[in-house]
Coordinates of C-alpha atoms in Angstrom, one line a residue:
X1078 CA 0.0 0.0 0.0
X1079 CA 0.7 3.6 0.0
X1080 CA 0.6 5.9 3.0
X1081 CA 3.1 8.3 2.1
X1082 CA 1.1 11.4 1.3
X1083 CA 3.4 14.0 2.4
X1084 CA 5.7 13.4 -0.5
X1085 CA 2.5 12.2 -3.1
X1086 CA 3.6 14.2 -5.9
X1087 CA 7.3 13.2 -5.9
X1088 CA 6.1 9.6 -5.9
X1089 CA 3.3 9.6 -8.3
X1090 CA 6.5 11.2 -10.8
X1091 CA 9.0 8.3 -9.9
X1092 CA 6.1 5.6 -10.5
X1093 CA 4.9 6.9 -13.8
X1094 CA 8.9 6.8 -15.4
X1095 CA 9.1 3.3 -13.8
X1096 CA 9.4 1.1 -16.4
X1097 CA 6.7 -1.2 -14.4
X1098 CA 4.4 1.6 -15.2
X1099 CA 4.9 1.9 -18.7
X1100 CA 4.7 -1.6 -19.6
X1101 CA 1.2 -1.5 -18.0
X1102 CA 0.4 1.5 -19.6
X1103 CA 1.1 -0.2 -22.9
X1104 CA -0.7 -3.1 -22.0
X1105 CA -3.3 -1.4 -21.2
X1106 CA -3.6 0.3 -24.5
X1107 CA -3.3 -2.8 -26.6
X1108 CA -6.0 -4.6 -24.9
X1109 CA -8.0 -1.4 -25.2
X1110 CA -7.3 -2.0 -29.0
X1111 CA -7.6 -5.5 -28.8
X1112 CA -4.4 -5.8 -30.6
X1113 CA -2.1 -9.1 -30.6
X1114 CA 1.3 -9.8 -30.4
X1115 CA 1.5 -10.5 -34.0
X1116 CA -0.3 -7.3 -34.6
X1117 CA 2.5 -5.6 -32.5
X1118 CA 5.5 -6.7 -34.0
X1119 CA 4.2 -6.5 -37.9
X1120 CA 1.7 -3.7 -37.5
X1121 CA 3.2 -2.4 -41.0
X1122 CA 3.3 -5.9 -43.4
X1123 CA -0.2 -6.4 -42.0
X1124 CA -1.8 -3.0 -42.8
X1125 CA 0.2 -4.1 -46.8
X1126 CA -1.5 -7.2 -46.8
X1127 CA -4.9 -6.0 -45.9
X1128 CA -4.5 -3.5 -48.5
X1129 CA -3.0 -6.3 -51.2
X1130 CA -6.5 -8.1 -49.9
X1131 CA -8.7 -5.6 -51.0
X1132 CA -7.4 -5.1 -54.6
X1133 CA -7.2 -8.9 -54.8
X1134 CA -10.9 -8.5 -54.2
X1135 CA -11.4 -5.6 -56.2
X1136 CA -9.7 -7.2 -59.2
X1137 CA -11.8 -10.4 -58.7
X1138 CA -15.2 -8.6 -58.6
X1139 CA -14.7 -7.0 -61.6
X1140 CA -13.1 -10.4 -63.4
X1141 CA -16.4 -11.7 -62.5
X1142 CA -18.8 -9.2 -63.9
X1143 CA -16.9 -9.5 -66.9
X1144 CA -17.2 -13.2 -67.1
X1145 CA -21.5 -12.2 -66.3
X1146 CA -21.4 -9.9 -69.2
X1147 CA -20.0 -12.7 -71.6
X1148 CA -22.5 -15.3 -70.5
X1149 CA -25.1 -12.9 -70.8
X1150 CA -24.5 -12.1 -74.3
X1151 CA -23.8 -15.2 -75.5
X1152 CA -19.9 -14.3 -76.4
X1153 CA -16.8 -16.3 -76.8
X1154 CA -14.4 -16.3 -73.9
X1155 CA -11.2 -17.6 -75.3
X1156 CA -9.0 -15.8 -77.9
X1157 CA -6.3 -16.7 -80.3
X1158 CA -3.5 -15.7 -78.2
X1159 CA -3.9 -15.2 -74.2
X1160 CA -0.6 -15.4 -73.2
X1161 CA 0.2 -12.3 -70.4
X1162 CA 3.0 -11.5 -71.8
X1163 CA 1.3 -10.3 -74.7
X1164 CA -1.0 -8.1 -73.1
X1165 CA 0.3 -4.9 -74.1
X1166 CA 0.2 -5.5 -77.8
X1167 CA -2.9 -4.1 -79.2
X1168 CA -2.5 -6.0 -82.5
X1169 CA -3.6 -9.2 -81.2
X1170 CA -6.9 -11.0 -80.4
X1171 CA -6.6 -11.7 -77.1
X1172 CA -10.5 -12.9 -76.6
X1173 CA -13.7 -11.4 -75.7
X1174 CA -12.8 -12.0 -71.9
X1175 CA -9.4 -10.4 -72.3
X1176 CA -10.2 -8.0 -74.2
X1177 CA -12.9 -6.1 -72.1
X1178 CA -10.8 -6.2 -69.3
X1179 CA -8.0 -4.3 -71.1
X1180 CA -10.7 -1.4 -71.6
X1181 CA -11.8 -1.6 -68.2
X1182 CA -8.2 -1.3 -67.0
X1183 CA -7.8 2.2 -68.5
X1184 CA -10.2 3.5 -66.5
X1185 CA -9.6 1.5 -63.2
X1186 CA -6.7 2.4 -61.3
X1187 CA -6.3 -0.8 -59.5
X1188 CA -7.0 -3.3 -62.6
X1189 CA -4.3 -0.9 -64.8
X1190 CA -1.7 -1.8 -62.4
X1191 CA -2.6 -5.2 -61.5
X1192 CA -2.5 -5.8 -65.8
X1193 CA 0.5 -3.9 -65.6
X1194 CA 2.5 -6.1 -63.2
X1195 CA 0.9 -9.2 -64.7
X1196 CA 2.4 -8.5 -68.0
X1197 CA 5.9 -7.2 -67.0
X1198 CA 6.2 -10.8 -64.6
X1199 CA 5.3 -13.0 -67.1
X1200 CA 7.8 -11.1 -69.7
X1201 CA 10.2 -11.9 -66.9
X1202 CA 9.1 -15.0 -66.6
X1203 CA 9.4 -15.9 -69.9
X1204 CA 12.9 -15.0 -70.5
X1205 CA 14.1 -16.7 -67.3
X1206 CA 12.2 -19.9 -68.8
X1207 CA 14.1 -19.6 -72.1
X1208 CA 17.4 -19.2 -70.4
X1209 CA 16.6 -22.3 -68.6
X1210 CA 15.1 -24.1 -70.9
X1211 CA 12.3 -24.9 -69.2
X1212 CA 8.5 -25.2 -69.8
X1213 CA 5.3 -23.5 -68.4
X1214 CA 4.2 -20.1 -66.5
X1215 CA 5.4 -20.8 -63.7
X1216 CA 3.7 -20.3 -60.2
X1217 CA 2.1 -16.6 -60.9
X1218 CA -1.0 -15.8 -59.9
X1219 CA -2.3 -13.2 -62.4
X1220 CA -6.1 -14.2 -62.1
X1221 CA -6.6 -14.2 -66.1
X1222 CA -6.0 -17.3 -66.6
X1223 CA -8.2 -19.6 -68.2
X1224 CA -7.6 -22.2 -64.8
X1225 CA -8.8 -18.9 -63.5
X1226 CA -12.0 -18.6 -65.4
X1227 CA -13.0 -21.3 -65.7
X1228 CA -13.0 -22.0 -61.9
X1229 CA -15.3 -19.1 -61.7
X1230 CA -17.3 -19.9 -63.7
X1231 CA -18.0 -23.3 -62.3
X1232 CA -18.7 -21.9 -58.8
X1233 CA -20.9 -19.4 -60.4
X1234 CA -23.2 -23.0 -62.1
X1235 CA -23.1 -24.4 -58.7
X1236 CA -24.3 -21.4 -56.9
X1237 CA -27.0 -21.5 -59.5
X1238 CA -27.8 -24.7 -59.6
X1239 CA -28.3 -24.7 -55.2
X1240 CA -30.2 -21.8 -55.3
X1241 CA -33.1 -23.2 -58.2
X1242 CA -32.3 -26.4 -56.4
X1243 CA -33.7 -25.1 -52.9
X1244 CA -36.6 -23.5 -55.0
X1245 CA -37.5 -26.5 -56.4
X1246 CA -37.8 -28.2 -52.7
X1247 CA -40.1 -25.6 -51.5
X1248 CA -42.0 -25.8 -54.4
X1249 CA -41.9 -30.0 -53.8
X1250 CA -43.1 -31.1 -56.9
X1251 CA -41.7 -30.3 -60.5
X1252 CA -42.1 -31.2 -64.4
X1253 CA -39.1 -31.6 -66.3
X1254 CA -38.4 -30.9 -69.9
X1255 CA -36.0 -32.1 -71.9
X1256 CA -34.1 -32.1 -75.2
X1257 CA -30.8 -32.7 -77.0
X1258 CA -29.2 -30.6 -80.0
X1259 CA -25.7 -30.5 -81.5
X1260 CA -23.9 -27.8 -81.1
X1261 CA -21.4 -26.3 -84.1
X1262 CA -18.3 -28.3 -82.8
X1263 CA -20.5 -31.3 -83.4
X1264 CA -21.3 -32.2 -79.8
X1265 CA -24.4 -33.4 -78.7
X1266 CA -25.9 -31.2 -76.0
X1267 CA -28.4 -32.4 -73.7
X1268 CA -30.5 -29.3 -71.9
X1269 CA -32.8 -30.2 -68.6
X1270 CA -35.4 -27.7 -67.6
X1271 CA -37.9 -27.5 -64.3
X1272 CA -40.6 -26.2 -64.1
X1273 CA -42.4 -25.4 -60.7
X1274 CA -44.8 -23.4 -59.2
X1275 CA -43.5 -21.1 -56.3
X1276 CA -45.1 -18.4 -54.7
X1277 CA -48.3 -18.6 -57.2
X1278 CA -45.7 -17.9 -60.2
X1279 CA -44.9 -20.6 -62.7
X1280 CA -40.9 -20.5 -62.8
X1281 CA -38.9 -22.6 -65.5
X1282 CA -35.3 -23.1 -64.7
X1283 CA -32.2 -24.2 -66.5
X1284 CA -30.5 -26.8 -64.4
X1285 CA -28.0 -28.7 -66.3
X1286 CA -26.9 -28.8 -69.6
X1287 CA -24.6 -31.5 -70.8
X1288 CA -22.5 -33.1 -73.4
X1289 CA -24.1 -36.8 -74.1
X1290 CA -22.1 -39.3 -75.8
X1291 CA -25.7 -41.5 -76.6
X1292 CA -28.5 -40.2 -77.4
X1293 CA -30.7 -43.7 -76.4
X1294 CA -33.6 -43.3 -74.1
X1295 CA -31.0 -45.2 -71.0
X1296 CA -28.3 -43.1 -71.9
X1297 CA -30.3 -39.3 -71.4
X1298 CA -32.3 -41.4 -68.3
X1299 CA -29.3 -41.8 -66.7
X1300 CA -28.1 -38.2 -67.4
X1301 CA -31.7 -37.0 -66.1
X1302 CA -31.1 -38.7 -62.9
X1303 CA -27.5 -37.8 -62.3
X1304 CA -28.5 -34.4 -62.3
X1305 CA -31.3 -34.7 -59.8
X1306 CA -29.0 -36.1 -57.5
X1307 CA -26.1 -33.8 -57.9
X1308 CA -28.7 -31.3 -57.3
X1309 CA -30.4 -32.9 -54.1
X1310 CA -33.2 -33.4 -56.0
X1311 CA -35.8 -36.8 -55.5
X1312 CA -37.4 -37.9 -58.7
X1313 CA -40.1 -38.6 -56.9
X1314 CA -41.4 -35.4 -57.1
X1315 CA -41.4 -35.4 -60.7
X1316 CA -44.9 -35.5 -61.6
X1317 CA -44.9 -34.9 -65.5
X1318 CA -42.9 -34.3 -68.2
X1319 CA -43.0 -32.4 -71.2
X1320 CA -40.6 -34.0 -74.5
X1321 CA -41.1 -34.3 -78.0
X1322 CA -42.4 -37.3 -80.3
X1323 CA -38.9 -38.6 -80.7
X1324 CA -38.7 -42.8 -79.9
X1325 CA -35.8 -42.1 -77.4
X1326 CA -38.0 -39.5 -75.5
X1327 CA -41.2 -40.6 -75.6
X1328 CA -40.9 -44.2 -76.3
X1329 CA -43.8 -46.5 -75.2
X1330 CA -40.8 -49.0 -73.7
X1331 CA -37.0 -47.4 -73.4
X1332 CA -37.9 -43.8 -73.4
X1333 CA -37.2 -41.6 -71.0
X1334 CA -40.6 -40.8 -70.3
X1335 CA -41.5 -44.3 -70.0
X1336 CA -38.8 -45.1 -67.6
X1337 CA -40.0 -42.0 -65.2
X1338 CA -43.3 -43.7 -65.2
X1339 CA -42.0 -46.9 -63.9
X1340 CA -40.5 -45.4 -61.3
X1341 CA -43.3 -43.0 -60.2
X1342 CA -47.1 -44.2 -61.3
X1343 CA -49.0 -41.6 -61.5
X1344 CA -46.5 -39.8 -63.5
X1345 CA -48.1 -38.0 -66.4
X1346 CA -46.2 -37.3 -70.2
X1347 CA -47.1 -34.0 -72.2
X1348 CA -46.4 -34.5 -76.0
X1349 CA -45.2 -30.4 -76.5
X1350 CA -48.3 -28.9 -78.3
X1351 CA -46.1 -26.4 -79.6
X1352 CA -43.5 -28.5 -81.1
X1353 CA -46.7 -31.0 -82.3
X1354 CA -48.4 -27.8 -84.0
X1355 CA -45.5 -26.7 -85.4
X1356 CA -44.7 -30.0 -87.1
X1357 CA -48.1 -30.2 -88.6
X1358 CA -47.5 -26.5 -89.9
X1359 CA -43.9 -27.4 -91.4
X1360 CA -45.0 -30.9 -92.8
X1361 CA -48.0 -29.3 -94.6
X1362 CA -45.9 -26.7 -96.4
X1363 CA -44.5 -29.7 -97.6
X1364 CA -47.2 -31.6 -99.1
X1365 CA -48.1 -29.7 -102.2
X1366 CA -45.7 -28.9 -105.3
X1367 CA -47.4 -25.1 -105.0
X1368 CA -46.7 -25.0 -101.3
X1369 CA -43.5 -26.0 -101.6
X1370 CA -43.3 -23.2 -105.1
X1371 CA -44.6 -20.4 -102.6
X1372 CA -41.7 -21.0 -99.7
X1373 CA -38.8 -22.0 -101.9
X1374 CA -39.4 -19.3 -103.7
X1375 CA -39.7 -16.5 -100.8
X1376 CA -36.3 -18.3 -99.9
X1377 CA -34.7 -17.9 -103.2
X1378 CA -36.0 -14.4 -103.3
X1379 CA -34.1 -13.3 -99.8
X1380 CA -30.9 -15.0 -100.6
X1381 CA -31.1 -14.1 -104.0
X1382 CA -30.7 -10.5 -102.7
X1383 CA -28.3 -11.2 -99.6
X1384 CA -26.0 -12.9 -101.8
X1385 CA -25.0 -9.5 -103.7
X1386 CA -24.5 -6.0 -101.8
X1387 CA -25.7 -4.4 -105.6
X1388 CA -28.6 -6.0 -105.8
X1389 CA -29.3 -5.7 -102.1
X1390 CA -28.6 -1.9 -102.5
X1391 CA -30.8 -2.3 -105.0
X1392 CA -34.2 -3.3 -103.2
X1393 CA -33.2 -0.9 -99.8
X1394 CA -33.0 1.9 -102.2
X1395 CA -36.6 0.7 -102.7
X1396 CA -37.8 0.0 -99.3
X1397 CA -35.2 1.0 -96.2
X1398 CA -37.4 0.1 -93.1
X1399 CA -38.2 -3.7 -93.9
X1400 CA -35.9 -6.4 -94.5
X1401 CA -36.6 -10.1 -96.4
X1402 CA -37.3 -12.9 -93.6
X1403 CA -35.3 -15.9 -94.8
X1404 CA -37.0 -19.3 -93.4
X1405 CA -35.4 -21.5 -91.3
X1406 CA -35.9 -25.3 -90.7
X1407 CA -36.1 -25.0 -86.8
X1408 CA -37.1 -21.4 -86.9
X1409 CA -41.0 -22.6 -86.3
X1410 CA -42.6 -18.4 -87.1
X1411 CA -39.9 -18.0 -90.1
X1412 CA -42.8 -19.1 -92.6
X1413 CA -45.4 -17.0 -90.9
X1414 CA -43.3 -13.7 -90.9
X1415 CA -41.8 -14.0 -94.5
X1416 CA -44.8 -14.5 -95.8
X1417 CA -47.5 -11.4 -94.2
X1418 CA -43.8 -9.1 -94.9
X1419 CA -44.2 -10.4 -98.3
X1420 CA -48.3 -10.2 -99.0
X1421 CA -49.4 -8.6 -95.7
X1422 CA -52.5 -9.8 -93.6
X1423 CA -55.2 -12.1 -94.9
X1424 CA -57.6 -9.5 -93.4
X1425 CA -56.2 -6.8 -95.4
X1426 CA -58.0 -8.1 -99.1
X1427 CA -60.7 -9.7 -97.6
X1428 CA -61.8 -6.5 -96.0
X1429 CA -62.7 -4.1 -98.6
X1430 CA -63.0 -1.6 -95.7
X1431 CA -59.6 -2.5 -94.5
X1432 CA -58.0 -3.0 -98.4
X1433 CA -58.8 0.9 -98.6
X1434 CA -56.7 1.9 -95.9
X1435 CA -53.8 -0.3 -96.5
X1436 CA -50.4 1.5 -96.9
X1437 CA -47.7 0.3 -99.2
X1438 CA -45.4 0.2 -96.0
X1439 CA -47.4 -2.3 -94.7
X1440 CA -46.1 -5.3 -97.6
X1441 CA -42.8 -5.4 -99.4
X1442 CA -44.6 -6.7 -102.5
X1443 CA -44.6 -3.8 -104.3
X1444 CA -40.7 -2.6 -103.4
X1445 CA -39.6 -6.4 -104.4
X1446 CA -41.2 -6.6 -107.6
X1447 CA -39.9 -3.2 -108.6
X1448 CA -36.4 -4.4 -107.5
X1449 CA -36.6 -7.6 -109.6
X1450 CA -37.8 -4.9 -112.6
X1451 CA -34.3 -2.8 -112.1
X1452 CA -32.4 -5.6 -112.2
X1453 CA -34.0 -7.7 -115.2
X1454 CA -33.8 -4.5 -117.1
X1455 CA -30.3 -2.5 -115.7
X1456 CA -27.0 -3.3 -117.8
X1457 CA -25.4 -3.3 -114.8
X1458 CA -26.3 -7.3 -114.0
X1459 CA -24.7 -9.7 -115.9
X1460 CA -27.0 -11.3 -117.9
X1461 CA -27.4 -14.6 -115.5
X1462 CA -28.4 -12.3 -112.4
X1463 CA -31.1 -10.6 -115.0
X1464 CA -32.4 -13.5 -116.1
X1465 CA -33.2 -15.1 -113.0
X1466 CA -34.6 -11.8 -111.3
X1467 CA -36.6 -11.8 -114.7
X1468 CA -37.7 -15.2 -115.6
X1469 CA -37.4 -17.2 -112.6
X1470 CA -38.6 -14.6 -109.3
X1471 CA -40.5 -12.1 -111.0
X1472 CA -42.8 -14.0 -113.7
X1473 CA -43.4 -16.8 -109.6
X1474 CA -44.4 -13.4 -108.5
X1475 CA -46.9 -11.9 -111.4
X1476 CA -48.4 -15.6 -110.8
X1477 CA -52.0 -16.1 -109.8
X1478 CA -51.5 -19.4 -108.2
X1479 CA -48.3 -18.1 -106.4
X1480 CA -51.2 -15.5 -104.8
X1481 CA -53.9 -17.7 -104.3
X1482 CA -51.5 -20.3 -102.3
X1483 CA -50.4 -16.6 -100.1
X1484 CA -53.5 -16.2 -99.1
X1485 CA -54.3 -19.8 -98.4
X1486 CA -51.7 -19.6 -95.6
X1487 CA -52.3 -16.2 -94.6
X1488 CA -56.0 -17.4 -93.4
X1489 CA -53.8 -21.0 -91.8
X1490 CA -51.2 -19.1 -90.2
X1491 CA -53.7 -16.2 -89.3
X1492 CA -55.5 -19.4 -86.8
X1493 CA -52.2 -21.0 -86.0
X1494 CA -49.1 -18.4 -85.3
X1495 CA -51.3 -17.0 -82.7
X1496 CA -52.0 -20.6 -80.7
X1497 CA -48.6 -21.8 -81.6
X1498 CA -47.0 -18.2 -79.7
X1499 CA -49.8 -18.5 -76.6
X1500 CA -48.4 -22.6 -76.1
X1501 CA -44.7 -21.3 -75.9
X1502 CA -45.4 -18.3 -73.7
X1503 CA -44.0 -18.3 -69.5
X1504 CA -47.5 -18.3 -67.7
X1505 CA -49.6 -20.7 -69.5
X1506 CA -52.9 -21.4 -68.5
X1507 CA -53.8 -25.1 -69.2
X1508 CA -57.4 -24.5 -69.7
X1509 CA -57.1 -22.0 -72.1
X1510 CA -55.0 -23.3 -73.5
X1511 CA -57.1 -26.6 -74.2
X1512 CA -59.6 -24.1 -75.3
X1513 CA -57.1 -22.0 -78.0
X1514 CA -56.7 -25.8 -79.0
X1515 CA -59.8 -26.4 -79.4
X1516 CA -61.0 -22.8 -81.6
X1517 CA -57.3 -23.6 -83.7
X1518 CA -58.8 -27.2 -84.4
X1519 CA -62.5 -25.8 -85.8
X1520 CA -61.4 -22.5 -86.8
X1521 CA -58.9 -25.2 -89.5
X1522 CA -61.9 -27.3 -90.5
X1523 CA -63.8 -24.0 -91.2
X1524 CA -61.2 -22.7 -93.3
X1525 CA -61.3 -25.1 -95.9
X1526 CA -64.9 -23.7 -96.7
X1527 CA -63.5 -20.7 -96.8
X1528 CA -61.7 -21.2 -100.4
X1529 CA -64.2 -18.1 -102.4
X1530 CA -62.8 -16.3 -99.6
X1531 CA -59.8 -16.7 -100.8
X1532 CA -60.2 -16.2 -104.0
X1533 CA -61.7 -12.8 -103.7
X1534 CA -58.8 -11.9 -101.8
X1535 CA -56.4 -13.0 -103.9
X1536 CA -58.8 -11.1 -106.7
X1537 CA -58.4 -8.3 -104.8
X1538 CA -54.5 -8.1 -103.9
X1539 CA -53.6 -8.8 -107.6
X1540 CA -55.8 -5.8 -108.2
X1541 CA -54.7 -3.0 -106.0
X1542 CA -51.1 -4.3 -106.3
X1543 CA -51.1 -3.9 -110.1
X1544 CA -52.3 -0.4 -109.9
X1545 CA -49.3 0.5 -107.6
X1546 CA -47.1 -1.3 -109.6
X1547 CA -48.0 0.6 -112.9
X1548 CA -48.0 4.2 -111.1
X1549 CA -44.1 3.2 -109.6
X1550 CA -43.2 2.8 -113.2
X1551 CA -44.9 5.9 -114.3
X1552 CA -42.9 7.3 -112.0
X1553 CA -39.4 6.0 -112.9
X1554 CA -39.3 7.0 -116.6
X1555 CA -35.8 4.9 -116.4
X1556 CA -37.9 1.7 -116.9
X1557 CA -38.3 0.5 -120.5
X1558 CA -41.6 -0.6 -119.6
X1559 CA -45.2 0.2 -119.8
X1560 CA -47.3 -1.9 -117.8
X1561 CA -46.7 -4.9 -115.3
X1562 CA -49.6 -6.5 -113.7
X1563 CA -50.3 -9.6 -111.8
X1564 CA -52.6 -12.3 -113.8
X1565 CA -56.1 -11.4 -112.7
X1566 CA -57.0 -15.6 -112.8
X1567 CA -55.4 -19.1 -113.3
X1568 CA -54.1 -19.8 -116.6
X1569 CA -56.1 -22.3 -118.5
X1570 CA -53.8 -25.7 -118.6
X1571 CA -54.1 -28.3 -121.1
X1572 CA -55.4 -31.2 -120.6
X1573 CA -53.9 -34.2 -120.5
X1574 CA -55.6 -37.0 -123.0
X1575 CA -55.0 -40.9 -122.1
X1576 CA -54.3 -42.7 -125.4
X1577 CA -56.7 -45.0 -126.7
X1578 CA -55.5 -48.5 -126.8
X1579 CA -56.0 -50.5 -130.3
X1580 CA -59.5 -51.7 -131.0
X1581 CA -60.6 -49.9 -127.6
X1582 CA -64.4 -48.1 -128.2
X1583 CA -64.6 -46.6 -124.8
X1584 CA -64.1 -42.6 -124.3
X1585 CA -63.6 -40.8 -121.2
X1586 CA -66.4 -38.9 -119.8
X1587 CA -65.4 -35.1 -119.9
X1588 CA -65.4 -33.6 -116.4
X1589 CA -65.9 -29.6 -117.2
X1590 CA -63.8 -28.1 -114.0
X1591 CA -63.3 -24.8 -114.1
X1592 CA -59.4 -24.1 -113.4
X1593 CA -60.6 -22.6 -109.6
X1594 CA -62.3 -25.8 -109.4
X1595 CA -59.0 -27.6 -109.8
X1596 CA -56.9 -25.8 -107.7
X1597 CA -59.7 -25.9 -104.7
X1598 CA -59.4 -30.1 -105.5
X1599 CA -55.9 -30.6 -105.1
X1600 CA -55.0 -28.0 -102.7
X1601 CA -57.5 -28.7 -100.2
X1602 CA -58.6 -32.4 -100.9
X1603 CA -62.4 -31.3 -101.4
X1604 CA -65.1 -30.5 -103.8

């Protein structure tokens, strides 16, 4: 204790410059700041390192927005050369990946000089390595590699593929849907999609996608499963699915679909209306010699044009706001939309009311016949390119039957594009959808009583479309033309005689079809 008080001040100055004192005093302060040893003695390298820790993570954050950005848009990560000792020459594609991150780094401090060192150690590194003859980068860490990236990206598919996963098991129950294609290196590339209900919205989640080496209905069963599980997933909640006709899919015996139901009873198999409609569709503008006339020739028309800048410059000179649809073979609307850019709506020339008000914006009919004209006629062409644009495209074009087929799918796609886009659409509504099915399905039947209808529209288009036509080339006096119009009716075709066999006294009976008649016979099966 103390009890000298006399001489307080004295002591209290000899106790606080003991070094007792101001050990305490220190410890005192560093418990206060809840500071360790370590944190004592390397204060400074520790204060670096949290700094070195925060650009790390800085640098990282923005490697992975890139790599977001890419996926979102579909790009290509790798380049041709990603080496990071070639970073600083401009003249080389270094990839998409690379590439934005080199912009980025001229306007980021911290990326600039992290690029910067990478590039000026691997320069390094590389000429030590060739001194030594050794092989490889070394042990740098630069964070652009593609080890790098494509680490990333696989944490970024697992995060995903928990957090739809723990979706999916609150929702409980799920439909899967499921299909394979081949991508453009040739590799077959099987997609698995849930859907689930969650929160009174109807989600539909990628969850795998895989490269399958068989495409039998075991092989893609057993991918299907592996997936679940990886996922946490029971496929016993699978209640339905949802796959096309093929036999590996929906096979009565080793399809996929088949193979569920043995597992889980009541488990119920969709045929894809859309993909079933859209079948129907393509198979039936198949079927006919003039169906088949009508689309091939829409598609020789666009790449007719694509295929040259001239003539391309050509037709925009003519029409600048509407571009040919080419048709695809998986592209199920291509048909649809070249054909109403090409002839407009059915409603437009059955309407009078309508047929009135309808612009020459609203069809490229009139520009594309006029571009066929310039070219057939222009020295310019060599006489190949004039001839076809002539005597192939334009005389399909001028062609009642060409019309009359338009039309005939205007009114079919007019009933089916709409179904076919309500079947493929997020929120579906299974009853009305049965019921769209079900107005598609009588609305069709109705149609083919519908063929004077047609007619009178296809009366009506050749019409008003001749009229423009002539007052475009009244217009451009550098036509050596007077007229063009479309053939107001079918041309009257010979009729084929069956020769009369020796000593045969029989004659056909004449059947007196008009050539409307015909057409309504063998395009819609019906008298």
């Amino acid at each position: 204790g103390f009890n000298r008080y006399r001489h307080l001040r004295q002591t209290l100055g000899e106790h606080e410059k003991s070094n007792s004192h101001i050990e305490s005093v220190k410890i005192y302060i560093a418990h206060k700041q809840r500071k360790t040893i370590e944190t004592m003695l390397f204060e400074k390298q520790l204060e670096i390192r949290k700094k070195e820790i925060i650009e790390r993570r800085k640098i990282l954050s923005a490697i992975i927005d890139v790599i977001k950005l890419i996926g979102k848009q579909g790009l290509a990560i790798r380049g041709t050369e990603e080496g990071a000792y070639s970073l600083d020459d401009i003249s080389i594609n270094h990839g998409n990946f690379l590439e934005i991150l080199l912009l980025l780094s001229n306007y980021d401090e911290t990326l600039g000089k992290h690029v910067k060192s990478v590039t000026e150690k691997s320069k390094y590194a590389l000429e030590e390595r060739g001194k030594s003859g050794k092989r490889g980068r070394g042990n740098q860490i630069t964070f652009l590699s593609k080890t790098t990236v494509t680490k990333i990206i696989n944490i970024m598919k697992l995060t995903i593929q928990t957090e739809i996963a723990n979706e999916v098991k609150q929702a409980k129950l799920f439909s899967v849907l499921m299909d394979t294609t081949m991508d453009v290196s040739s590799y077959d590339q099987c997609v698995i999609v849930l859907r689930y209900l969650l929160e009174r919205e109807v989600k539909e989640r990628v969850i795998g996608l895989k490269c399958v080496q068989s495409t039998t209905g075991e092989s893609l069963f057993n991918t299907l499963l592996k997936i679940l599980s990886t996922t946490g997933l029971a496929v016993e909640n699978c209640v339905a699915n949802a796959f096309d006709g093929a036999s590996n899919m929906s096979g009565e015996y080793n399809g996929v679909s088949s193979r569920l139901m043995n597992i889980i009873p009541n488990h119920l198999h969709t045929w894809c209306y859309a993909h079933v409609l859209n079948l129907v569709i393509s198979d039936t503008a198949q079927c006919l010699p003039a169906t088949l006339s009508l689309f091939g020739l829409l598609q020789q028309t666009q790449v007719f044009l694509k295929d040259s800048h001239k003539r391309l410059s050509v037709y925009l000179h003519q029409n600048r706001r509407v571009r040919l649809a080419a048709i695809g073979a998986t592209r199920w609307r291509s048909r649809s939309d070249a054909t109403t850019k090409m002839f407009g709506r059915f409603h437009y020339w059955f309407d009078s009311e309508v047929t009135g008000k309808t612009s020459q914006s609203e069809t490229v009919f009139v520009s594309l016949v006029m571009t066929l004209c310039i070219i057939g006629n222009s020295k310019e062409f060599n006489p190949k390119v004039r001839n076809e644009a002539n005597n192939t495209l334009l005389q399909k074009f001028m062609s009642f039957e060409t019309i009359m087929v338009a039309m005939m799918f205007l009114l079919i796609f007019k009933i089916t594009t709409l179904l076919s886009d309500y079947l493929q659409t997020k929120n579906l509504d299974y009853a009305q959808a049965w019921r769209l099915v079900s107005v598609a399905q009588n609305e069709l039947r109705d149609a083919r009583d519908k063929f004077d209808q047609v007619v009178n529209a296809s009366k009506r288009f050749a019409s008003v479309m001749s009229n423009k036509l002539n007052e475009k080339i009244e217009e451009d006096s550098s036509l050596e033309m007077e007229s063009l119009c479309i053939d107001p009716e079918l041309p009257c075709k010979r009729i084929r005689k069956i020769k009369k066999m020796s000593g045969e006294l029989t004659e056909d009976d004449e059947i007196n079809f008009s050539e409307e008649d015909r057409f309504r016979i063998i395009f819609l099966c019906c008298y």
